[in-house]
Coordinates of C-alpha atoms and ligand atoms in Angstrom, one line a residue:
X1 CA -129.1 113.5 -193.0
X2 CA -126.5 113.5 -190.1
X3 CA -125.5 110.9 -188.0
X4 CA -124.9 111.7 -184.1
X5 CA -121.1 112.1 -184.4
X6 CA -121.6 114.2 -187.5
X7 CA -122.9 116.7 -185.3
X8 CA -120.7 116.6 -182.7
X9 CA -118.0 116.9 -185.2
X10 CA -119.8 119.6 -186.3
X11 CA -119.8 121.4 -183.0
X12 CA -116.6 121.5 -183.2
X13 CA -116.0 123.1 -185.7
X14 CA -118.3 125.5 -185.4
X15 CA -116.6 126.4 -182.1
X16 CA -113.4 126.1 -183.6
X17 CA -114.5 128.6 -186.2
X18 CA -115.9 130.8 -184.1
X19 CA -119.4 130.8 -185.6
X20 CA -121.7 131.6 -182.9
X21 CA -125.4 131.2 -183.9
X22 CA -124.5 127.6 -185.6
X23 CA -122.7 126.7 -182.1
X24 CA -125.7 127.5 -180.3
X25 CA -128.3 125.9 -182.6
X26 CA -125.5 122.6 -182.3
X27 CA -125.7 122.6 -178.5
X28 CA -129.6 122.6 -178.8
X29 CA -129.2 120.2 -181.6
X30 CA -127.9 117.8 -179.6
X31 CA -129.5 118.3 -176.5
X32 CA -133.1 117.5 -178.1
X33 CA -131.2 114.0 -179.2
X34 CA -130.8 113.2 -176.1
X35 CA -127.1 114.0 -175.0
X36 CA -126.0 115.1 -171.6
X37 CA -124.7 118.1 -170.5
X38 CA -121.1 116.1 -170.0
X39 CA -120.7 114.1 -173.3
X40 CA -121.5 117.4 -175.1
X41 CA -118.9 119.0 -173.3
X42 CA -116.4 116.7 -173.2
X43 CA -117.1 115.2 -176.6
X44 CA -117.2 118.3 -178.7
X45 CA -116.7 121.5 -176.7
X46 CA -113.6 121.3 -174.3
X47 CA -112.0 119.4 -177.8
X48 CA -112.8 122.4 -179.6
X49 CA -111.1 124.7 -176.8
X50 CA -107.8 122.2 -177.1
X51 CA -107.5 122.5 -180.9
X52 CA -108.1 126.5 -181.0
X53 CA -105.0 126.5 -178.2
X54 CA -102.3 124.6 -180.6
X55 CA -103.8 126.6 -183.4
X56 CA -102.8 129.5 -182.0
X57 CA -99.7 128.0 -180.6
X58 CA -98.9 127.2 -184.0
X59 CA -99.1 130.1 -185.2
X60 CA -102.1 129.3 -187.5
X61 CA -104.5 131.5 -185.2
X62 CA -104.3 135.0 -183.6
X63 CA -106.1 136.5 -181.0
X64 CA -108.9 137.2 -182.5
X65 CA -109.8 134.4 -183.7
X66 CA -109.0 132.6 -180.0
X67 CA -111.1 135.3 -178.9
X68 CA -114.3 134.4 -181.5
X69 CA -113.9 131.5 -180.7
X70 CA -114.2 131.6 -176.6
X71 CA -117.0 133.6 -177.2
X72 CA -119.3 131.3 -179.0
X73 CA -118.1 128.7 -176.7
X74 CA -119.3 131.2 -173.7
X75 CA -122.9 130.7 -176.0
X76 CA -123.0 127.6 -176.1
X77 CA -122.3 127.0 -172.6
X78 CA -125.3 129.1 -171.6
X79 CA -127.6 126.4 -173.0
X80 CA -126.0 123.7 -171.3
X81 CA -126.7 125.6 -167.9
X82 CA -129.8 124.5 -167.0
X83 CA -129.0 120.7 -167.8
X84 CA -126.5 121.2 -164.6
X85 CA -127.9 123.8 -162.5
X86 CA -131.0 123.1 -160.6
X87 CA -133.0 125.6 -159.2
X88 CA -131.2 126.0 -156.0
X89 CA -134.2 125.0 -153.8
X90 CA -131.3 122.3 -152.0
X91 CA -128.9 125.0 -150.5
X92 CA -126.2 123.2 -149.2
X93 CA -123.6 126.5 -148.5
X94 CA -121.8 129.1 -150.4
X95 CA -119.0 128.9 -152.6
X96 CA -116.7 131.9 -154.0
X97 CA -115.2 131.7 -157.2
X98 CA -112.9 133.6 -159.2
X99 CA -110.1 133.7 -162.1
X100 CA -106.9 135.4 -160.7
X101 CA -105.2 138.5 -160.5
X102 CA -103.9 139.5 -164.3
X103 CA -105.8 136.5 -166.2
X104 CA -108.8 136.8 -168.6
X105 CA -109.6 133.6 -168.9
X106 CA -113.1 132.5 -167.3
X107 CA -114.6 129.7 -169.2
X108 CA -113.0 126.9 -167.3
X109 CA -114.2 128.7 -164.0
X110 CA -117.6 129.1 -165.5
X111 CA -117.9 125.4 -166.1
X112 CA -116.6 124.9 -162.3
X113 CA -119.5 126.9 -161.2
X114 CA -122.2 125.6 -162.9
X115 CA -120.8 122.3 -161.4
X116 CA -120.9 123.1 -157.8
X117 CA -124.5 125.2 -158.2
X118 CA -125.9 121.7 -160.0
X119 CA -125.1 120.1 -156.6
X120 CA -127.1 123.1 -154.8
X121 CA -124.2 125.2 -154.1
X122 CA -124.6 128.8 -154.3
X123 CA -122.0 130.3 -156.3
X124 CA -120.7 133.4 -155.4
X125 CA -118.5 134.3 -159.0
X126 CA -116.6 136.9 -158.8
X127 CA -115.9 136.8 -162.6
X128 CA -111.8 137.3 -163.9
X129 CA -108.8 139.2 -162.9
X130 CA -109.8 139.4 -159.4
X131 CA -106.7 141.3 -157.2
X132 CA -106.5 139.2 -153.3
X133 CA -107.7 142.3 -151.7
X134 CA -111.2 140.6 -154.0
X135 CA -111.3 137.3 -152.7
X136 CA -110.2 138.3 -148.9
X137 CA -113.8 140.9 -149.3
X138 CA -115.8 138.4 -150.8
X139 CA -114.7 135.8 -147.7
X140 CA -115.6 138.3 -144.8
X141 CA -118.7 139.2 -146.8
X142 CA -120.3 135.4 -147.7
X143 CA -118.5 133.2 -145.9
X144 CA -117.6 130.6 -147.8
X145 CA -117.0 127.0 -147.1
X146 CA -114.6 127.3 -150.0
X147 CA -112.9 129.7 -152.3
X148 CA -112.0 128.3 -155.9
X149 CA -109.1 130.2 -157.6
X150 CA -108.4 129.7 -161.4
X151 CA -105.6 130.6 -163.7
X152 CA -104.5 129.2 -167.0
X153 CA -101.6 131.5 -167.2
X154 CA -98.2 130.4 -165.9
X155 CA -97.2 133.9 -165.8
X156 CA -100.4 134.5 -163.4
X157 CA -99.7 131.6 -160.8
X158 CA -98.2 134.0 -159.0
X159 CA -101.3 135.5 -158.2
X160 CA -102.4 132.2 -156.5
X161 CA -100.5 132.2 -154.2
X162 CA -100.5 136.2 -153.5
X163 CA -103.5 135.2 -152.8
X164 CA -103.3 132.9 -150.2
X165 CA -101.1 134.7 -148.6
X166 CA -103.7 137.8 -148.5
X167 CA -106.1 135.3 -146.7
X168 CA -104.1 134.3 -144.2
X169 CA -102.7 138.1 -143.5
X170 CA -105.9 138.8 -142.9
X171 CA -106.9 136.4 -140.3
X172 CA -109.2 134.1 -142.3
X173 CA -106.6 130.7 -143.3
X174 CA -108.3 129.2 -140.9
X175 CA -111.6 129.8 -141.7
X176 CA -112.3 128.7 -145.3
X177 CA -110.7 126.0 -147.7
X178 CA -109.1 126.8 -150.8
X179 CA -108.9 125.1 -153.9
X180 CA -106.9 125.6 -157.1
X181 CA -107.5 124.9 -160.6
X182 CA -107.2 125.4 -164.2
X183 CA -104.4 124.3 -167.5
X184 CA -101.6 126.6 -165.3
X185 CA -101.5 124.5 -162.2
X186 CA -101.2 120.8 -160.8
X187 CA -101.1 119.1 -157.6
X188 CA -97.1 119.7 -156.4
X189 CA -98.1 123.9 -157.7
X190 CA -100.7 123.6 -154.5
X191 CA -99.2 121.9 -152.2
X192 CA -96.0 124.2 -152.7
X193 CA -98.3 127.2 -152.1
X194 CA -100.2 126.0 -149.4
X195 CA -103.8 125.3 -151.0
X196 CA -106.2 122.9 -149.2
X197 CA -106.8 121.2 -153.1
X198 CA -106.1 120.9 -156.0
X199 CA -109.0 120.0 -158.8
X200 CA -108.0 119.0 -162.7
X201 CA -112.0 119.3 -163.4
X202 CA -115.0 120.7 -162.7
X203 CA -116.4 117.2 -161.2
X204 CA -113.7 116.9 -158.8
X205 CA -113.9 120.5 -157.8
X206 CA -117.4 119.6 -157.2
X207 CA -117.1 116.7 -155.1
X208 CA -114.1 118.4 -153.1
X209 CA -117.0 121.0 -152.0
X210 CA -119.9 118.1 -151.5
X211 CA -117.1 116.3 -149.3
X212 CA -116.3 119.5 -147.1
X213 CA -120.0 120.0 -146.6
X214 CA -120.4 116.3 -145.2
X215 CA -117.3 117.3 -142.8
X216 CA -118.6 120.5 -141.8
X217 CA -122.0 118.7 -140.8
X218 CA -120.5 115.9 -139.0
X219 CA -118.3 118.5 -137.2
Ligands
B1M301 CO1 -105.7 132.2 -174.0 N1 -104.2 131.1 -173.6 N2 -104.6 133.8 -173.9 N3 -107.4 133.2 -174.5 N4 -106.5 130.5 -174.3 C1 -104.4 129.7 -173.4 C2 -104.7 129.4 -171.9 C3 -103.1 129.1 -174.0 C4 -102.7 127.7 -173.3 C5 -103.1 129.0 -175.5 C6 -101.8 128.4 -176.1 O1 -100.8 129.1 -176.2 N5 -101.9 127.1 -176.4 C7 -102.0 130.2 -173.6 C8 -101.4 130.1 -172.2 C9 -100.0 129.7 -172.2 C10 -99.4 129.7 -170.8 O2 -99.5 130.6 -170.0 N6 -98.8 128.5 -170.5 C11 -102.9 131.4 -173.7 C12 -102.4 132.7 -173.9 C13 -100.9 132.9 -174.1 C14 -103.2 133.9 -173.9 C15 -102.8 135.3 -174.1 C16 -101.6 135.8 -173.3 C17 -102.6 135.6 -175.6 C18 -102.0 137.0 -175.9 O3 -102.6 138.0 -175.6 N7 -100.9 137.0 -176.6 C19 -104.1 136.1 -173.6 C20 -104.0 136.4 -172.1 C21 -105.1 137.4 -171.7 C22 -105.2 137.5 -170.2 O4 -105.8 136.6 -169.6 N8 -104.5 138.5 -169.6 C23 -105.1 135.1 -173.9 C24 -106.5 135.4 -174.2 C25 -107.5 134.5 -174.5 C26 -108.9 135.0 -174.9 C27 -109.4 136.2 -174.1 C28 -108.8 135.3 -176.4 C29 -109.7 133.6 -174.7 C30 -110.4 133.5 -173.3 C31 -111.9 133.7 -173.4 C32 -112.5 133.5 -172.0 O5 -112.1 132.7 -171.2 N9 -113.5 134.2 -171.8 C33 -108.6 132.6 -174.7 C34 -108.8 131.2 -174.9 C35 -110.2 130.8 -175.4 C36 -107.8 130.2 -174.7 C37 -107.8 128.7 -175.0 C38 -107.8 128.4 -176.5 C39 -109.0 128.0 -174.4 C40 -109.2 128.1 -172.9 C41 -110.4 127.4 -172.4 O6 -111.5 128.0 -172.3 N10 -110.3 126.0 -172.3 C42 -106.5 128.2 -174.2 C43 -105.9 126.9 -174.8 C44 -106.3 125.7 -174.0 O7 -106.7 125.7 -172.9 N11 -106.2 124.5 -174.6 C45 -105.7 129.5 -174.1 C46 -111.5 125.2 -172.0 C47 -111.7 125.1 -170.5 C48 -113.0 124.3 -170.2 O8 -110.6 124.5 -169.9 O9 -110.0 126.6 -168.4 O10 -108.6 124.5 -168.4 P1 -109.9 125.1 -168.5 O11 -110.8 124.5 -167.3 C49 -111.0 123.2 -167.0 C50 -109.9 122.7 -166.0 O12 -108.7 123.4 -166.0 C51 -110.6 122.9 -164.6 O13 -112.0 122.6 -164.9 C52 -112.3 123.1 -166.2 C53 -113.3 122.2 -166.8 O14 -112.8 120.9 -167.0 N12 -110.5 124.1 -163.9 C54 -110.7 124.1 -162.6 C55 -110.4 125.4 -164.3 N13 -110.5 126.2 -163.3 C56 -110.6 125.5 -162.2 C57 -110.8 125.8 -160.8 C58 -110.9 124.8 -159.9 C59 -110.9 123.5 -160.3 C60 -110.8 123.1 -161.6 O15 -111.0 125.0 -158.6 C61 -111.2 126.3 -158.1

């Protein structure tokens, strides 16, 4: 028999490892003892994303086995959807996301998202590798209170702020808030480029969004 940190340990691994089905029957695992959507992430999965990097920075993984192992981390994040996202019966305003210009990565976006829909957001996600020209269409289309860019590749900051730049060329700077985030970036990266905020974590990125709605309404 297991004890609780057993299978969080566990979850790790399995993540770590790639092994999909086991990292999905470990989310539920744990959900039916009673753990929250946060401890499981923070506890076991976003650990398990930090040792797969300085695996593969070590030269101990390869692509493929990052890749496994963002997939079944992309699995077991699907279960832990509904314990944030309610059933969007509270709209509160619209939010686009999207991971930048020449970047693949999408699970720390994801995460974002399903924190600003469990505060009754709706999420517009416009998924990874999305050029300016993407997020400038998606602002005239659903305006936004926000847009939310992610990257986790220095060599794609530069598409932040490309970005930014695209918004304001075409007339909208003043129109919508942007906020930054993800492993590339940190506060003096924003300011530098001109972005309303900068958020280390899906929470904050969340409460940057419940804050702007409070201003809006007061406004
Ligand atoms: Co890649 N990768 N990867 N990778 N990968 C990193 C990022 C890396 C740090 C690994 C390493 O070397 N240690 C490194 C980047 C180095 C650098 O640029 N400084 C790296 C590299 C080099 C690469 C490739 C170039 C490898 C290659 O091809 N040789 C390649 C790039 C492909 C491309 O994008 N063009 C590549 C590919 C991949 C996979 C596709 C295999 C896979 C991604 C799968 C996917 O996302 N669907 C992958 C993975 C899984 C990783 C690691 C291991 C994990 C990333 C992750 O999901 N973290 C990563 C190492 C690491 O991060 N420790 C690595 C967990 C996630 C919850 O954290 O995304 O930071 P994060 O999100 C957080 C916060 O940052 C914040 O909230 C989230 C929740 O707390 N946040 C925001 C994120 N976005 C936000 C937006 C906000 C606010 C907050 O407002 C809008």
């Amino acid at each position: 028999m297991h004890d609780r940190a057993d299978h969080m340990e566990r979850l790790r691994e399995t993540i770590r490892t790639g092994m999909i089905d086991e990292t999905v029957a470990g989310v539920k695992d744990l959900i039916a003892m009673g753990y929250g959507a946060e401890a499981i992430m923070n506890q076991a999965m976003i650990p398990a994303m930090d040792e797969v990097g300085e695996l593969f920075q070590k030269g101990e993984y390869y692509l493929p086995e990052m890749l496994v192992a963002g997939e079944a981390m992309k699995q077991g994040l699907a279960n832990i959807r509904p314990l944030l996202v309610r059933d969007g019966s509270s709209f509160q305003g619209r939010v686009v996301l999207g991971t930048v210009l020449g970047d693949l990565h999408d699970i720390g976006k994801n995460i974002v998202a399903m924190a600003i829909e469990g505060a009754g957001f709706e999420v517009i996600d416009l998924g990874h590798d999305i050029p300016p020209e993407g997020f400038v269409q998606a602002i005239l289309e659903h305006k936004p209170i926000a847009v939310g860019l992610s990257t986790l590749l220095t060599t794609t900051m530069g598409a932040m702020s490309d970005t930014i730049q695209a918004v304001a060329r075409a007339g909208l700077r003043e129109k919508v808030r942007i906020m930054i985030g993800g492993a590339a970036v940190q506060q003096d990266f924003a300011s530098r480029i001109g972005a309303d905020f900068y958020g280390p974590d899906s929470v904050s990125a969340m409460r940057y969004v419940r804050a702007l709605l409070k201003e809006a309404l007061r406004g």
